[in-house]
mmCIF file of C-alpha atoms in Angstrom:
data_model
loop_
_atom_site.group_PDB
_atom_site.id
_atom_site.type_symbol
_atom_site.label_atom_id
_atom_site.label_comp_id
_atom_site.label_asym_id
_atom_site.label_seq_id
_atom_site.Cartn_x
_atom_site.Cartn_y
_atom_site.Cartn_z
ATOM 1 C CA MET R 1 114.396 96.302 105.172
ATOM 2 C CA VAL R 2 116.080 98.703 102.643
ATOM 3 C CA ASP R 3 114.799 101.996 102.158
ATOM 4 C CA PHE R 4 114.969 104.234 99.017
ATOM 5 C CA TRP R 5 113.634 107.718 98.491
ATOM 6 C CA ALA R 6 111.900 108.321 95.325
ATOM 7 C CA ARG R 7 113.643 111.570 94.585
ATOM 8 C CA ASP R 8 116.683 109.376 93.963
ATOM 9 C CA LEU R 9 115.068 107.378 91.570
ATOM 10 C CA CYS R 10 113.449 109.793 89.112
ATOM 11 C CA ARG R 11 116.070 109.334 86.382
ATOM 12 C CA GLU R 12 117.129 106.038 85.307
ATOM 13 C CA GLU R 13 120.755 106.422 86.079
ATOM 14 C CA ASP R 14 120.062 107.612 89.638
ATOM 15 C CA LEU R 15 117.585 104.612 90.221
ATOM 16 C CA PHE R 16 120.543 102.406 89.121
ATOM 17 C CA ARG R 17 123.204 103.977 91.260
ATOM 18 C CA ALA R 18 120.609 104.017 94.097
ATOM 19 C CA PHE R 19 119.879 100.310 93.694
ATOM 20 C CA ALA R 20 123.540 99.458 93.238
ATOM 21 C CA GLU R 21 124.693 101.200 96.542
ATOM 22 C CA ARG R 22 121.842 100.190 98.627
ATOM 23 C CA LEU R 23 121.718 96.562 97.709
ATOM 24 C CA ARG R 24 125.355 96.258 97.328
ATOM 25 C CA PHE R 25 125.330 94.894 93.753
ATOM 26 C CA PRO R 26 128.260 93.388 92.292
ATOM 27 C CA GLY R 27 131.309 95.404 90.550
ATOM 28 C CA TYR R 28 129.714 93.600 87.154
ATOM 29 C CA PHE R 29 126.738 95.370 87.557
ATOM 30 C CA GLY R 30 125.786 96.703 83.777
ATOM 31 C CA TRP R 31 123.913 99.913 84.836
ATOM 32 C CA ASN R 32 120.528 98.964 82.738
ATOM 33 C CA TRP R 33 117.381 97.122 83.376
ATOM 34 C CA ASP R 34 118.480 93.623 82.444
ATOM 35 C CA ALA R 35 121.250 94.123 84.919
ATOM 36 C CA VAL R 36 119.218 95.412 87.579
ATOM 37 C CA VAL R 37 117.182 91.966 87.179
ATOM 38 C CA ASP R 38 120.117 89.860 87.382
ATOM 39 C CA CYS R 39 121.318 91.418 90.345
ATOM 40 C CA LEU R 40 118.108 91.460 92.423
ATOM 41 C CA ASP R 41 118.219 87.652 91.477
ATOM 42 C CA ASP R 42 121.806 87.432 92.684
ATOM 43 C CA LEU R 43 121.546 89.260 95.794
ATOM 44 C CA CYS R 44 123.720 87.710 98.753
ATOM 45 C CA GLY R 45 123.405 86.682 102.041
ATOM 46 C CA ASP R 46 125.057 89.881 103.473
ATOM 47 C CA VAL R 47 121.918 91.986 102.126
ATOM 48 C CA THR R 48 119.358 89.699 102.467
ATOM 49 C CA GLY R 49 120.263 88.010 105.581
ATOM 50 C CA GLY R 50 119.772 84.715 103.946
ATOM 51 C CA VAL R 51 116.192 85.136 104.125
ATOM 52 C CA GLY R 52 114.995 88.039 102.110
ATOM 53 C CA VAL R 53 114.657 91.763 101.489
ATOM 54 C CA VAL R 54 111.877 94.377 101.580
ATOM 55 C CA GLY R 55 112.798 97.360 99.611
ATOM 56 C CA VAL R 56 110.546 100.286 100.784
ATOM 57 C CA ILE R 57 110.205 103.336 98.349
ATOM 58 C CA HIS R 58 109.252 106.138 100.536
ATOM 59 C CA ASP R 59 107.580 109.368 99.039
ATOM 60 C CA ALA R 60 106.667 107.259 95.850
ATOM 61 C CA ASP R 61 104.171 109.608 94.650
ATOM 62 C CA SER R 62 107.048 111.751 92.744
ATOM 63 C CA LEU R 63 107.504 108.482 90.653
ATOM 64 C CA ILE R 64 103.972 108.412 89.102
ATOM 65 C CA ASP R 65 104.761 110.508 86.103
ATOM 66 C CA ALA R 66 108.369 109.000 85.687
ATOM 67 C CA ASP R 67 108.850 107.656 81.744
ATOM 68 C CA HIS R 68 110.371 104.706 83.453
ATOM 69 C CA LEU R 69 107.676 103.680 86.094
ATOM 70 C CA GLN R 70 106.183 100.917 84.202
ATOM 71 C CA VAL R 71 109.345 99.183 83.445
ATOM 72 C CA PHE R 72 110.799 99.670 86.795
ATOM 73 C CA VAL R 73 107.739 98.042 88.526
ATOM 74 C CA SER R 74 108.087 95.319 85.784
ATOM 75 C CA VAL R 75 111.910 94.718 86.401
ATOM 76 C CA LEU R 76 111.094 94.633 90.428
ATOM 77 C CA CYS R 77 108.522 91.848 89.561
ATOM 78 C CA GLN R 78 110.858 90.189 87.302
ATOM 79 C CA GLY R 79 113.878 90.155 90.021
ATOM 80 C CA ALA R 80 111.677 89.366 92.723
ATOM 81 C CA ALA R 81 110.256 86.184 90.805
ATOM 82 C CA ARG R 82 113.814 85.029 89.695
ATOM 83 C CA ALA R 83 114.808 85.276 93.367
ATOM 84 C CA ASN R 84 111.916 83.690 94.923
ATOM 85 C CA SER R 85 112.333 80.663 92.513
ATOM 86 C CA HIS R 86 114.346 77.419 93.699
ATOM 87 C CA VAL R 87 115.070 76.881 89.549
ATOM 88 C CA ASP R 88 117.125 78.852 87.322
ATOM 89 C CA LEU R 89 115.712 80.291 83.995
ATOM 90 C CA ASP R 90 116.394 76.600 82.304
ATOM 91 C CA GLY R 91 114.393 74.960 85.116
ATOM 92 C CA GLU R 92 117.712 73.589 86.765
ATOM 93 C CA PRO R 93 117.651 73.570 90.489
ATOM 94 C CA LEU R 94 119.577 76.287 91.743
ATOM 95 C CA TYR R 95 121.951 75.610 94.713
ATOM 96 C CA ARG R 96 120.671 78.378 97.009
ATOM 97 C CA PRO R 97 117.606 79.010 98.881
ATOM 98 C CA ALA R 98 114.705 80.992 97.368
ATOM 99 C CA ILE R 99 115.263 84.436 98.649
ATOM 100 C CA SER R 100 112.119 86.166 99.392
ATOM 101 C CA GLN R 101 111.717 89.893 97.669
ATOM 102 C CA HIS R 102 109.061 92.490 98.319
ATOM 103 C CA PHE R 103 108.936 96.006 97.164
ATOM 104 C CA VAL R 104 106.651 98.521 98.642
ATOM 105 C CA PHE R 105 105.610 101.987 97.250
ATOM 106 C CA LEU R 106 104.462 104.314 99.978
ATOM 107 C CA VAL R 107 102.433 107.246 98.656
ATOM 108 C CA LYS R 108 100.769 110.193 100.398
ATOM 109 C CA ASP R 109 98.551 111.186 97.881
ATOM 110 C CA PHE R 110 96.849 107.952 96.914
ATOM 111 C CA ASP R 111 94.872 107.655 93.700
ATOM 112 C CA ALA R 112 94.358 103.840 93.218
ATOM 113 C CA GLU R 113 93.341 104.237 89.684
ATOM 114 C CA GLU R 114 95.712 106.449 88.444
ATOM 115 C CA ILE R 115 98.403 103.972 89.676
ATOM 116 C CA VAL R 116 96.889 101.122 87.947
ATOM 117 C CA GLY R 117 96.521 103.239 84.867
ATOM 118 C CA LYS R 118 100.319 104.254 84.660
ATOM 119 C CA ILE R 119 101.682 100.757 85.584
ATOM 120 C CA GLN R 120 99.170 98.524 83.632
ATOM 121 C CA HIS R 121 100.964 96.384 80.963
ATOM 122 C CA PRO R 122 99.955 93.085 79.132
ATOM 123 C CA ASP R 123 103.013 91.253 81.129
ATOM 124 C CA LEU R 124 101.663 92.371 84.580
ATOM 125 C CA VAL R 125 98.880 91.522 86.793
ATOM 126 C CA VAL R 126 97.888 94.813 88.547
ATOM 127 C CA ALA R 127 95.262 94.331 91.278
ATOM 128 C CA GLN R 128 93.570 97.088 93.323
ATOM 129 C CA ASP R 129 92.139 95.992 96.606
ATOM 130 C CA GLY R 130 90.619 99.065 98.778
ATOM 131 C CA GLU R 131 93.698 100.995 99.609
ATOM 132 C CA PHE R 132 96.223 98.539 98.035
ATOM 133 C CA VAL R 133 97.529 97.886 94.600
ATOM 134 C CA THR R 134 99.557 94.853 93.944
ATOM 135 C CA VAL R 135 101.767 93.671 91.083
ATOM 136 C CA THR R 136 102.826 90.707 89.934
ATOM 137 C CA LEU R 137 104.449 89.207 86.677
ATOM 138 C CA ASP R 138 101.461 87.573 84.720
ATOM 139 C CA PRO R 139 101.955 83.730 84.767
ATOM 140 C CA ASP R 140 100.513 83.216 81.406
ATOM 141 C CA VAL R 141 103.092 85.445 79.885
ATOM 142 C CA TRP R 142 106.136 84.612 81.875
ATOM 143 C CA PHE R 143 105.749 81.078 83.279
ATOM 144 C CA SER R 144 104.186 79.004 80.583
#
């Protein structure tokens, strides 16, 4: 488990720094959203234990109004989908096991409808089930 605090993720440059430090991104990390996806896909066994990683974002309430919330959630989904895959973007087999990645946003003042409204996007499937909101890439958009 890797802990993040939302106060460190409120600005894009701070988010990039926090992810690079906590997940030990390589020196070639490009400090942009595409580079986050690439580095999430390439997380090494030192970080994941060869099995996977759960990123927990504490006090995520402060991110609800962040301009980059939607892209941040999408990037996490993209990185996890690529890391969880047994094939590369061209459909060729990867010579590494799939690495499970999950990211959990812990909020104190939960308003599921507000959260769903902030992150809903045509490329994502956002679902609410009671006290939980889940987000995945829309397979019709990303995998067809």
